[in-house]
Coordinates of C-alpha atoms in Angstrom, one line a residue:
S299 CA 0.0 -0.1 0.0
R300 CA 1.0 3.5 -0.5
K301 CA 0.0 6.9 0.8
Q302 CA -2.9 8.2 -1.3
D303 CA -3.2 11.6 -2.9
A304 CA -6.6 12.4 -1.7
S305 CA -7.6 12.7 2.0
A306 CA -9.5 10.4 3.8
V307 CA -12.5 12.6 3.0
D308 CA -12.4 13.0 -0.4
F309 CA -11.7 9.3 -0.9
L310 CA -14.9 8.7 0.8
V311 CA -17.1 10.9 -1.1
E312 CA -15.6 10.1 -4.3
T313 CA -15.9 6.6 -3.6
Y314 CA -19.4 6.2 -3.1
L315 CA -20.5 8.6 -5.0
A316 CA -19.3 6.6 -7.8
A317 CA -20.1 3.3 -6.5
T318 CA -21.8 0.7 -8.9
E319 CA -22.4 -1.8 -6.3
P320 CA -23.3 -1.4 -2.5
I321 CA -20.1 -1.1 -0.4
T322 CA -20.5 -1.4 3.4
L323 CA -18.4 0.8 5.3
V324 CA -16.9 -0.8 8.7
A325 CA -15.7 2.4 11.2
V326 CA -13.3 0.8 13.8
G327 CA -12.0 4.2 14.7
P328 CA -13.1 7.9 15.6
L329 CA -15.7 9.0 13.2
T330 CA -14.0 12.5 12.1
N331 CA -13.6 11.2 8.5
L332 CA -17.2 10.1 8.3
A333 CA -18.6 12.9 9.9
L334 CA -16.6 15.2 7.6
A335 CA -17.8 13.2 4.6
F336 CA -21.4 13.8 5.4
Q337 CA -21.0 17.7 6.0
A338 CA -19.0 18.2 2.5
E339 CA -21.3 15.9 0.3
P340 CA -24.8 15.1 2.2
R341 CA -25.9 12.7 -0.9
V342 CA -22.8 10.3 0.9
V343 CA -25.4 9.4 3.3
E344 CA -28.1 7.9 1.1
T345 CA -25.2 5.7 -0.6
I346 CA -24.0 3.8 1.9
P347 CA -26.1 0.9 2.5
H348 CA -24.8 -0.2 5.9
V349 CA -22.3 0.9 8.4
V350 CA -20.8 -0.9 11.0
V351 CA -19.6 1.6 14.3
M352 CA -16.9 -0.1 16.7
G353 CA -17.5 2.2 19.3
G354 CA -19.3 3.3 22.4
A355 CA -21.0 1.5 25.3
H356 CA -24.1 1.6 27.4
G357 CA -22.1 0.1 30.3
S358 CA -19.0 1.3 31.5
G359 CA -16.5 3.4 29.1
N360 CA -12.8 2.7 28.7
T361 CA -11.5 6.1 28.5
T362 CA -13.9 7.6 31.0
P363 CA -16.4 6.0 33.6
S364 CA -19.2 7.2 30.7
A365 CA -17.2 7.0 27.3
E366 CA -15.7 4.8 24.9
F367 CA -12.7 5.6 23.2
N368 CA -13.7 6.1 19.6
V369 CA -16.7 8.4 20.7
W370 CA -14.7 10.0 23.1
V371 CA -11.7 11.1 20.7
D372 CA -14.7 13.0 18.6
P373 CA -18.1 13.1 20.0
D374 CA -19.5 15.7 17.6
A375 CA -18.1 13.8 14.8
A376 CA -19.9 10.6 16.4
R377 CA -23.1 12.6 17.2
I378 CA -23.5 13.7 13.3
V379 CA -23.1 10.2 12.2
F380 CA -25.6 8.8 14.4
R381 CA -28.1 11.9 13.5
A382 CA -27.3 11.4 9.9
G383 CA -30.3 9.3 8.6
L384 CA -28.3 6.2 7.7
A385 CA -30.5 3.6 6.0
D386 CA -28.7 0.7 8.0
L387 CA -26.7 1.3 11.2
T388 CA -25.3 -1.3 13.4
L389 CA -23.1 -0.1 16.7
V390 CA -20.5 -2.7 18.4
P391 CA -19.9 -1.3 21.8
L392 CA -18.2 -2.3 24.7
D393 CA -20.9 -4.1 26.2
A394 CA -20.5 -6.8 22.9
T395 CA -17.0 -6.7 22.4
H396 CA -16.3 -7.5 26.2
Q397 CA -18.2 -10.5 26.1
A398 CA -16.2 -12.2 23.0
L399 CA -13.0 -12.7 24.8
V400 CA -10.2 -14.3 23.0
S401 CA -7.7 -16.1 25.7
T402 CA -4.4 -17.5 25.5
D403 CA -5.6 -20.8 25.2
D404 CA -7.7 -19.8 21.9
C405 CA -4.0 -18.1 20.6
A406 CA -2.5 -21.3 21.0
A407 CA -5.6 -22.9 18.9
L408 CA -5.0 -20.4 16.3
R409 CA -1.4 -21.1 16.0
A410 CA -1.6 -24.6 15.9
T411 CA -3.8 -24.4 12.5
G412 CA -0.2 -24.3 11.3
S413 CA -1.4 -21.1 8.7
V414 CA 0.8 -17.9 8.7
A415 CA -3.0 -16.2 9.2
G416 CA -3.3 -18.0 12.2
A417 CA 0.3 -17.3 13.8
A418 CA -0.1 -13.8 13.1
A419 CA -3.4 -13.1 14.7
A420 CA -1.9 -15.4 17.8
T421 CA 0.9 -13.1 18.2
L422 CA -1.0 -9.5 17.6
I423 CA -3.6 -11.0 20.4
E424 CA -1.3 -12.3 22.8
G425 CA 0.0 -8.8 22.6
R426 CA -3.1 -7.4 23.6
I427 CA -3.9 -9.8 26.6
R428 CA -0.4 -8.5 28.0
A429 CA -1.7 -5.1 27.6
Y430 CA -4.9 -5.6 29.1
A431 CA -3.3 -7.4 32.1
D432 CA -1.0 -4.2 32.6
L433 CA -3.5 -1.8 31.7
Q434 CA -7.0 -2.6 32.0
P435 CA -7.4 -6.0 34.1
L436 CA -10.6 -7.7 33.0
D437 CA -12.2 -10.3 35.0
A438 CA -11.7 -13.1 33.1
P439 CA -7.9 -13.8 33.2
S440 CA -5.5 -14.2 30.3
S441 CA -7.8 -13.1 27.6
A442 CA -8.6 -9.6 25.7
P443 CA -11.3 -8.5 23.4
V444 CA -10.6 -8.0 19.7
H445 CA -13.1 -5.6 19.1
D446 CA -12.7 -4.3 15.6
A447 CA -12.3 -8.2 14.4
L448 CA -15.9 -8.6 16.2
C449 CA -17.4 -6.2 14.0
I450 CA -16.5 -8.3 10.8
A451 CA -17.4 -11.5 12.7
A452 CA -20.7 -9.9 13.3
L453 CA -21.2 -9.3 8.9
V454 CA -19.7 -12.8 8.2
D455 CA -22.2 -14.5 10.9
P456 CA -24.8 -12.2 12.1
G457 CA -25.5 -15.0 15.0
V458 CA -22.1 -13.6 16.5
V459 CA -23.7 -10.8 18.1
S460 CA -27.2 -10.2 19.8
G461 CA -28.8 -7.1 20.6
R462 CA -31.7 -4.7 19.7
R463 CA -32.7 -1.7 17.5
A464 CA -32.5 1.6 19.8
H465 CA -32.3 5.4 19.1
V466 CA -28.5 6.0 20.0
D467 CA -27.0 9.7 20.6
V468 CA -23.9 11.2 21.8
E469 CA -23.2 13.6 24.7
T470 CA -21.0 16.3 23.9
Q471 CA -21.1 18.6 26.5
G472 CA -21.4 17.1 29.8
D473 CA -18.7 17.4 32.4
L474 CA -18.6 14.0 33.5
T475 CA -20.5 12.5 30.7
L476 CA -18.7 14.0 27.4
G477 CA -19.0 11.3 24.8
R478 CA -20.8 8.8 26.3
T479 CA -23.3 6.8 23.8
V480 CA -26.5 7.3 25.2
I481 CA -28.6 4.4 24.1
D482 CA -32.2 4.3 24.8
T483 CA -33.1 0.7 25.7
T484 CA -36.4 1.5 27.3
D485 CA -38.4 3.0 24.5
W486 CA -39.9 5.1 27.0
F487 CA -39.3 8.5 25.5
G488 CA -40.5 7.9 22.3
H489 CA -37.4 7.9 20.3
V490 CA -37.4 6.5 16.9
P491 CA -34.7 3.6 16.7
N492 CA -31.7 4.6 14.5
A493 CA -29.4 1.8 15.1
F494 CA -29.2 -2.0 15.5
V495 CA -27.2 -2.0 19.1
A496 CA -25.1 -5.2 19.8
L497 CA -25.3 -5.8 23.6
D498 CA -23.8 -9.1 23.7
A499 CA -21.7 -11.5 21.8
D500 CA -21.2 -15.5 21.9
A501 CA -17.6 -15.7 22.6
P502 CA -17.6 -19.5 21.5
R503 CA -19.1 -19.0 18.3
F504 CA -16.3 -15.8 17.5
V505 CA -13.5 -17.7 18.3
S506 CA -14.5 -20.6 16.1
L507 CA -15.0 -18.3 13.3
L508 CA -11.4 -16.6 13.9
L509 CA -10.2 -20.4 14.0
E510 CA -12.5 -21.2 10.7
T511 CA -11.2 -18.0 8.8
L512 CA -7.7 -17.8 9.9
G513 CA -6.6 -21.2 9.7
R514 CA -6.8 -21.9 6.6

């Protein structure tokens, strides 16, 4: 790969306006570029058939008690994306990714497949496990979430995650809650759902998919 001449925003606009077949967009970082693309060319919103966002948390955040990193970095951008009126938006928050942990034993199984991809994935995930143990210890020892991979897995096998449609918005001003994804799971307030929110995940099914895909 090489550095592209166009900016990420221009690339998104040009790619989607020129698309002749559906292109699902999986956003696994802060949503700044996507929000800027929507502002630069509102027609882009109508050309994206499905957006999957890795970010947010209905429960606890990982950057503040309220906020997950990707949304906290640019909450205004996240609000723009959630309010854009996308035809099909899936949110995969920490609530789901932290239920789909990959363990050191799973890494050993990935390495035992003998594939280059399996060995590479095992090495990378083992690094994540060590980092979580040092910086953000989990209740489950010797394991870690692989957030972005769960988003792709959910596209390949929707049964990997479970959840519900809900209205999602983002707090952009709160002193204690800046960057919090506000997910209305009660329907008490009459909000029209704007996303499918994955609130849980099937860890064995996720790991099996990793082994099947990367072990070839």
